[in-house]
Amino acid sequence: MVVVSMVRQKGVQSAQVFRGVALACEIRREWLFGGSSLTV
């Protein structure tokens, strides 16, 4: 039971990390394409 909860917790953590990375990439993409026209 303890192992199952640990695996489940690790899965939730990795999902949050993946979501954060995807969000950061999306923000960076918007900043690169949207911000490039602002800086030029």
PDB file of N, CA, C and O in Angstrom, chain B, residues numbered from 101:
ATOM      1  N   MET B 101       0.835  -1.204   0.000  1.00  0.00           N
ATOM      2  CA  MET B 101       0.000   0.000   0.000  1.00  0.00           C
ATOM      3  C   MET B 101       0.870   1.254   0.000  1.00  0.00           C
ATOM      4  O   MET B 101       0.566   2.233  -0.683  1.00  0.00           O
ATOM      5  N   VAL B 102       1.968   1.215   0.783  1.00  0.00           N
ATOM      6  CA  VAL B 102       2.854   2.371   0.855  1.00  0.00           C
ATOM      7  C   VAL B 102       3.517   2.618  -0.497  1.00  0.00           C
ATOM      8  O   VAL B 102       3.669   3.762  -0.927  1.00  0.00           O
ATOM      9  N   VAL B 103       3.910   1.529  -1.163  1.00  0.00           N
ATOM     10  CA  VAL B 103       4.565   1.656  -2.466  1.00  0.00           C
ATOM     11  C   VAL B 103       3.597   2.251  -3.481  1.00  0.00           C
ATOM     12  O   VAL B 103       3.982   3.094  -4.291  1.00  0.00           O
ATOM     13  N   VAL B 104       2.342   1.812  -3.437  1.00  0.00           N
ATOM     14  CA  VAL B 104       1.330   2.309  -4.376  1.00  0.00           C
ATOM     15  C   VAL B 104       1.127   3.803  -4.183  1.00  0.00           C
ATOM     16  O   VAL B 104       1.039   4.548  -5.159  1.00  0.00           O
ATOM     17  N   SER B 105       1.051   4.247  -2.938  1.00  0.00           N
ATOM     18  CA  SER B 105       0.854   5.675  -2.669  1.00  0.00           C
ATOM     19  C   SER B 105       2.070   6.471  -3.118  1.00  0.00           C
ATOM     20  O   SER B 105       1.931   7.592  -3.607  1.00  0.00           O
ATOM     21  N   MET B 106       3.272   5.895  -2.954  1.00  0.00           N
ATOM     22  CA  MET B 106       4.496   6.583  -3.376  1.00  0.00           C
ATOM     23  C   MET B 106       4.520   6.733  -4.892  1.00  0.00           C
ATOM     24  O   MET B 106       4.860   7.794  -5.415  1.00  0.00           O
ATOM     25  N   VAL B 107       4.158   5.670  -5.588  1.00  0.00           N
ATOM     26  CA  VAL B 107       4.137   5.709  -7.054  1.00  0.00           C
ATOM     27  C   VAL B 107       3.093   6.712  -7.531  1.00  0.00           C
ATOM     28  O   VAL B 107       3.321   7.464  -8.479  1.00  0.00           O
ATOM     29  N   ARG B 108       1.946   6.710  -6.858  1.00  0.00           N
ATOM     30  CA  ARG B 108       0.872   7.630  -7.240  1.00  0.00           C
ATOM     31  C   ARG B 108       1.314   9.069  -7.012  1.00  0.00           C
ATOM     32  O   ARG B 108       1.048   9.946  -7.834  1.00  0.00           O
ATOM     33  N   GLN B 109       1.991   9.309  -5.891  1.00  0.00           N
ATOM     34  CA  GLN B 109       2.468  10.659  -5.578  1.00  0.00           C
ATOM     35  C   GLN B 109       3.511  11.108  -6.603  1.00  0.00           C
ATOM     36  O   GLN B 109       3.501  12.253  -7.054  1.00  0.00           O
ATOM     37  N   LYS B 110       4.405  10.194  -6.961  1.00  0.00           N
ATOM     38  CA  LYS B 110       5.445  10.511  -7.934  1.00  0.00           C
ATOM     39  C   LYS B 110       4.818  10.796  -9.298  1.00  0.00           C
ATOM     40  O   LYS B 110       5.293  11.657 -10.038  1.00  0.00           O
ATOM     41  N   GLY B 111       3.753  10.069  -9.624  1.00  0.00           N
ATOM     42  CA  GLY B 111       3.059  10.294 -10.892  1.00  0.00           C
ATOM     43  C   GLY B 111       2.413  11.674 -10.921  1.00  0.00           C
ATOM     44  O   GLY B 111       2.438  12.353 -11.948  1.00  0.00           O
ATOM     45  N   VAL B 112       1.836  12.085  -9.802  1.00  0.00           N
ATOM     46  CA  VAL B 112       1.214  13.411  -9.723  1.00  0.00           C
ATOM     47  C   VAL B 112       2.288  14.489  -9.842  1.00  0.00           C
ATOM     48  O   VAL B 112       2.084  15.500 -10.514  1.00  0.00           O
ATOM     49  N   GLN B 113       3.432  14.275  -9.189  1.00  0.00           N
ATOM     50  CA  GLN B 113       4.521  15.251  -9.258  1.00  0.00           C
ATOM     51  C   GLN B 113       5.031  15.392 -10.690  1.00  0.00           C
ATOM     52  O   GLN B 113       5.245  16.507 -11.165  1.00  0.00           O
ATOM     53  N   SER B 114       5.227  14.271 -11.377  1.00  0.00           N
ATOM     54  CA  SER B 114       5.739  14.319 -12.745  1.00  0.00           C
ATOM     55  C   SER B 114       4.720  14.991 -13.668  1.00  0.00           C
ATOM     56  O   SER B 114       5.096  15.687 -14.611  1.00  0.00           O
ATOM     57  N   ALA B 115       3.433  14.780 -13.394  1.00  0.00           N
ATOM     58  CA  ALA B 115       2.389  15.416 -14.195  1.00  0.00           C
ATOM     59  C   ALA B 115       2.421  16.928 -13.999  1.00  0.00           C
ATOM     60  O   ALA B 115       2.262  17.687 -14.955  1.00  0.00           O
ATOM     61  N   GLN B 116       2.628  17.361 -12.761  1.00  0.00           N
ATOM     62  CA  GLN B 116       2.711  18.795 -12.486  1.00  0.00           C
ATOM     63  C   GLN B 116       3.937  19.398 -13.147  1.00  0.00           C
ATOM     64  O   GLN B 116       3.878  20.496 -13.701  1.00  0.00           O
ATOM     65  N   VAL B 117       5.066  18.665 -13.088  1.00  0.00           N
ATOM     66  CA  VAL B 117       6.301  19.143 -13.721  1.00  0.00           C
ATOM     67  C   VAL B 117       6.111  19.249 -15.226  1.00  0.00           C
ATOM     68  O   VAL B 117       6.524  20.235 -15.836  1.00  0.00           O
ATOM     69  N   PHE B 118       5.484  18.233 -15.833  1.00  0.00           N
ATOM     70  CA  PHE B 118       5.246  18.237 -17.277  1.00  0.00           C
ATOM     71  C   PHE B 118       4.350  19.406 -17.663  1.00  0.00           C
ATOM     72  O   PHE B 118       4.575  20.065 -18.678  1.00  0.00           O
ATOM     73  N   ARG B 119       3.333  19.656 -16.842  1.00  0.00           N
ATOM     74  CA  ARG B 119       2.411  20.763 -17.111  1.00  0.00           C
ATOM     75  C   ARG B 119       3.163  22.095 -17.012  1.00  0.00           C
ATOM     76  O   ARG B 119       2.941  23.001 -17.815  1.00  0.00           O
ATOM     77  N   GLY B 120       4.054  22.204 -16.018  1.00  0.00           N
ATOM     78  CA  GLY B 120       4.826  23.435 -15.839  1.00  0.00           C
ATOM     79  C   GLY B 120       5.773  23.666 -17.002  1.00  0.00           C
ATOM     80  O   GLY B 120       5.930  24.795 -17.465  1.00  0.00           O
ATOM     81  N   VAL B 121       6.411  22.592 -17.480  1.00  0.00           N
ATOM     82  CA  VAL B 121       7.336  22.722 -18.607  1.00  0.00           C
ATOM     83  C   VAL B 121       6.574  23.120 -19.864  1.00  0.00           C
ATOM     84  O   VAL B 121       7.032  23.973 -20.624  1.00  0.00           O
ATOM     85  N   ALA B 122       5.416  22.508 -20.085  1.00  0.00           N
ATOM     86  CA  ALA B 122       4.613  22.834 -21.265  1.00  0.00           C
ATOM     87  C   ALA B 122       4.156  24.288 -21.210  1.00  0.00           C
ATOM     88  O   ALA B 122       4.160  24.983 -22.226  1.00  0.00           O
ATOM     89  N   LEU B 123       3.760  24.748 -20.019  1.00  0.00           N
ATOM     90  CA  LEU B 123       3.325  26.131 -19.849  1.00  0.00           C
ATOM     91  C   LEU B 123       4.490  27.083 -20.097  1.00  0.00           C
ATOM     92  O   LEU B 123       4.325  28.115 -20.747  1.00  0.00           O
ATOM     93  N   ALA B 124       5.669  26.736 -19.578  1.00  0.00           N
ATOM     94  CA  ALA B 124       6.849  27.582 -19.765  1.00  0.00           C
ATOM     95  C   ALA B 124       7.222  27.659 -21.244  1.00  0.00           C
ATOM     96  O   ALA B 124       7.590  28.729 -21.727  1.00  0.00           O
ATOM     97  N   CYS B 125       7.135  26.550 -21.967  1.00  0.00           N
ATOM     98  CA  CYS B 125       7.454  26.540 -23.391  1.00  0.00           C
ATOM     99  C   CYS B 125       6.453  27.400 -24.153  1.00  0.00           C
ATOM    100  O   CYS B 125       6.820  28.114 -25.086  1.00  0.00           O
ATOM    101  N   GLU B 126       5.175  27.327 -23.748  1.00  0.00           N
ATOM    102  CA  GLU B 126       4.139  28.111 -24.417  1.00  0.00           C
ATOM    103  C   GLU B 126       4.383  29.599 -24.197  1.00  0.00           C
ATOM    104  O   GLU B 126       4.263  30.399 -25.125  1.00  0.00           O
ATOM    105  N   ILE B 127       4.727  29.966 -22.960  1.00  0.00           N
ATOM    106  CA  ILE B 127       5.004  31.376 -22.630  1.00  0.00           C
ATOM    107  C   ILE B 127       6.232  31.849 -23.396  1.00  0.00           C
ATOM    108  O   ILE B 127       6.245  32.957 -23.931  1.00  0.00           O
ATOM    109  N   ARG B 128       7.261  31.012 -23.448  1.00  0.00           N
ATOM    110  CA  ARG B 128       8.494  31.387 -24.150  1.00  0.00           C
ATOM    111  C   ARG B 128       8.221  31.565 -25.635  1.00  0.00           C
ATOM    112  O   ARG B 128       8.773  32.462 -26.272  1.00  0.00           O
ATOM    113  N   ARG B 129       7.361  30.700 -26.190  1.00  0.00           N
ATOM    114  CA  ARG B 129       7.027  30.782 -27.617  1.00  0.00           C
ATOM    115  C   ARG B 129       6.286  32.092 -27.897  1.00  0.00           C
ATOM    116  O   ARG B 129       6.574  32.780 -28.877  1.00  0.00           O
ATOM    117  N   GLU B 130       5.316  32.434 -27.018  1.00  0.00           N
ATOM    118  CA  GLU B 130       4.579  33.690 -27.188  1.00  0.00           C
ATOM    119  C   GLU B 130       5.527  34.874 -27.054  1.00  0.00           C
ATOM    120  O   GLU B 130       5.426  35.852 -27.794  1.00  0.00           O
ATOM    121  N   TRP B 131       6.456  34.772 -26.091  1.00  0.00           N
ATOM    122  CA  TRP B 131       7.387  35.879 -25.846  1.00  0.00           C
ATOM    123  C   TRP B 131       8.333  36.047 -27.044  1.00  0.00           C
ATOM    124  O   TRP B 131       8.669  37.167 -27.428  1.00  0.00           O
ATOM    125  N   LEU B 132       8.757  34.914 -27.629  1.00  0.00           N
ATOM    126  CA  LEU B 132       9.684  34.982 -28.760  1.00  0.00           C
ATOM    127  C   LEU B 132       8.993  35.576 -29.984  1.00  0.00           C
ATOM    128  O   LEU B 132       9.536  36.471 -30.631  1.00  0.00           O
ATOM    129  N   PHE B 133       7.796  35.081 -30.304  1.00  0.00           N
ATOM    130  CA  PHE B 133       7.102  35.531 -31.506  1.00  0.00           C
ATOM    131  C   PHE B 133       6.432  36.887 -31.284  1.00  0.00           C
ATOM    132  O   PHE B 133       6.481  37.762 -32.149  1.00  0.00           O
ATOM    133  N   GLY B 134       5.805  37.051 -30.116  1.00  0.00           N
ATOM    134  CA  GLY B 134       5.112  38.315 -29.836  1.00  0.00           C
ATOM    135  C   GLY B 134       6.071  39.406 -29.412  1.00  0.00           C
ATOM    136  O   GLY B 134       5.876  40.574 -29.748  1.00  0.00           O
ATOM    137  N   GLY B 135       7.127  39.026 -28.659  1.00  0.00           N
ATOM    138  CA  GLY B 135       8.067  40.011 -28.144  1.00  0.00           C
ATOM    139  C   GLY B 135       9.086  40.438 -29.190  1.00  0.00           C
ATOM    140  O   GLY B 135       9.667  41.517 -29.080  1.00  0.00           O
ATOM    141  N   SER B 136       9.315  39.597 -30.216  1.00  0.00           N
ATOM    142  CA  SER B 136      10.306  39.939 -31.231  1.00  0.00           C
ATOM    143  C   SER B 136       9.855  41.174 -32.001  1.00  0.00           C
ATOM    144  O   SER B 136      10.677  42.014 -32.368  1.00  0.00           O
ATOM    145  N   SER B 137       8.550  41.285 -32.247  1.00  0.00           N
ATOM    146  CA  SER B 137       8.038  42.440 -32.986  1.00  0.00           C
ATOM    147  C   SER B 137       8.107  43.693 -32.118  1.00  0.00           C
ATOM    148  O   SER B 137       8.221  44.809 -32.625  1.00  0.00           O
ATOM    149  N   LEU B 138       8.035  43.490 -30.788  1.00  0.00           N
ATOM    150  CA  LEU B 138       8.095  44.634 -29.876  1.00  0.00           C
ATOM    151  C   LEU B 138       9.517  45.167 -29.777  1.00  0.00           C
ATOM    152  O   LEU B 138       9.726  46.380 -29.734  1.00  0.00           O
ATOM    153  N   THR B 139      10.495  44.265 -29.739  1.00  0.00           N
ATOM    154  CA  THR B 139      11.892  44.688 -29.541  1.00  0.00           C
ATOM    155  C   THR B 139      12.450  45.292 -30.826  1.00  0.00           C
ATOM    156  O   THR B 139      13.299  46.181 -30.764  1.00  0.00           O
ATOM    157  N   VAL B 140      11.991  44.829 -31.988  1.00  0.00           N
ATOM    158  CA  VAL B 140      12.524  45.327 -33.271  1.00  0.00           C
ATOM    159  C   VAL B 140      12.047  46.757 -33.508  1.00  0.00           C
ATOM    160  O   VAL B 140      12.382  47.359 -34.528  1.00  0.00           O
TER     161      VAL B 140
END
